[in-house]
C-alpha positions as a printed NumPy array, in Angstrom:
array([[ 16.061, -54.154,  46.748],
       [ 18.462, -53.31 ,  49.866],
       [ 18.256, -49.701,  49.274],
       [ 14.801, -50.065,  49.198],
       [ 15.276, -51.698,  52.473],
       [ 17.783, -49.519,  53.825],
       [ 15.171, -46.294,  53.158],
       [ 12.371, -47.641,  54.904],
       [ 14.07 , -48.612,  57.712],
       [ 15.549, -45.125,  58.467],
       [ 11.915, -44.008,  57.714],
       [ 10.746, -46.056,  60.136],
       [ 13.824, -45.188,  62.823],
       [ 12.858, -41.449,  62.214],
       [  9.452, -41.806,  62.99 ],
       [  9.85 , -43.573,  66.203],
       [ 12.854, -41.154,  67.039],
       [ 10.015, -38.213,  66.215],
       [  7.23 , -40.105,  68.606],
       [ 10.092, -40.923,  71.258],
       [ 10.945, -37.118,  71.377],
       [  7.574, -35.561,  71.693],
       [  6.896, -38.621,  74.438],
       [  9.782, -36.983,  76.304],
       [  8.555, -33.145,  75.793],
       [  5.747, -34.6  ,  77.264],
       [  7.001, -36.221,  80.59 ],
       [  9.187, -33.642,  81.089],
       [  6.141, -30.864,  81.11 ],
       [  4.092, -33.069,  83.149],
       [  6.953, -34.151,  86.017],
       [  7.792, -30.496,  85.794],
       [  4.227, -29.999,  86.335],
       [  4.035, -31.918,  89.486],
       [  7.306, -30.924,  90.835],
       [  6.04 , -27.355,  90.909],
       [  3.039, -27.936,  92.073],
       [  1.387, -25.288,  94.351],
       [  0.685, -26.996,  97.453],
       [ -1.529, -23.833,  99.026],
       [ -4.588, -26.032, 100.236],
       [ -6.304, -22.606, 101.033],
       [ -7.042, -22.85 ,  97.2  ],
       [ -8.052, -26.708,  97.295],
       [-10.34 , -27.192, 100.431],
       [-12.855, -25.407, 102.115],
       [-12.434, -23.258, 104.791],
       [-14.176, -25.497, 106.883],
       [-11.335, -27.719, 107.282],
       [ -9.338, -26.869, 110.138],
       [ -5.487, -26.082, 109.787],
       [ -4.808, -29.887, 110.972],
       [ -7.304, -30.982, 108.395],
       [ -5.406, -28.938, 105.698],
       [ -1.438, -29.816, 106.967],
       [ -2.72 , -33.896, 106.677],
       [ -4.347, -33.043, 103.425],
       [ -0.538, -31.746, 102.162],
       [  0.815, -34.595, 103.66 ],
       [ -1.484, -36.849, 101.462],
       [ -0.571, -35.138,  98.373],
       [  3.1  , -35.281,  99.028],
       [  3.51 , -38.739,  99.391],
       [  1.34 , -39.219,  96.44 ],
       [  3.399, -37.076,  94.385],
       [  6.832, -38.658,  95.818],
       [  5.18 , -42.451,  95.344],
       [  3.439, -41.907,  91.649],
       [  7.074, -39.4  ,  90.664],
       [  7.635, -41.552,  87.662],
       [  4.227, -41.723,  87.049],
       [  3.095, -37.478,  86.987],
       [ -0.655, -38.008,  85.179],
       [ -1.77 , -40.866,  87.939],
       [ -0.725, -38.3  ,  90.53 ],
       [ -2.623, -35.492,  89.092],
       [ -5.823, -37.924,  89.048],
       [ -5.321, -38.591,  92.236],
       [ -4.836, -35.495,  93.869],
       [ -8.146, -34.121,  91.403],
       [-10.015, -36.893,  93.099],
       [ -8.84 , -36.769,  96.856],
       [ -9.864, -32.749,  96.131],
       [-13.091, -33.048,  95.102],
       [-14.079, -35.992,  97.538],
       [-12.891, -33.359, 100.164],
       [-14.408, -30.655,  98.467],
       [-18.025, -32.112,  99.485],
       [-19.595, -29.983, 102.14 ],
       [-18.842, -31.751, 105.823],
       [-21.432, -32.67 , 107.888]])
């Protein structure tokens, strides 16, 4: 009975030890992800936005990044949203 025991237990240690390593792959691509992230607003806004417009928008998506580090995929959502609110054509 105990080395019954025994194996499932390492069974189950291996399997979370699998889970807890592709759970780090995957942080570790997505803070890389933000960390690199090209910050050329050129490619994110209009060009009706004026180069004020554009420096604030950076500024946004800095602190966002810096604030939500820990946390890369509510960053990306955020930044995807701020985008395509700006994105609409300005009145």
């Amino acid at each position: 009975m105990r080395g019954t025991f025994d194996v499932d237990r390492k069974e189950t240690v291996e399997k979370v030890l699998s889970q807890t390593e592709i759970a780090a792959r995957k942080v570790t691509s997505l803070n890389k992800k933000v960390i690199n992230a090209d910050y050329a607003t050129k490619h994110d806004l209009p060009t009706s936005y004026s180069r004020d417009e554009r420096k604030l928008y950076q500024r946004i998506i800095t602190v966002i990044d810096t604030f939500f580090n820990e946390e890369p995929e509510t960053a990306e959502k955020l930044r995807e949203a701020i985008k395509s609110e700006l994105s609409v054509k300005k009145k």
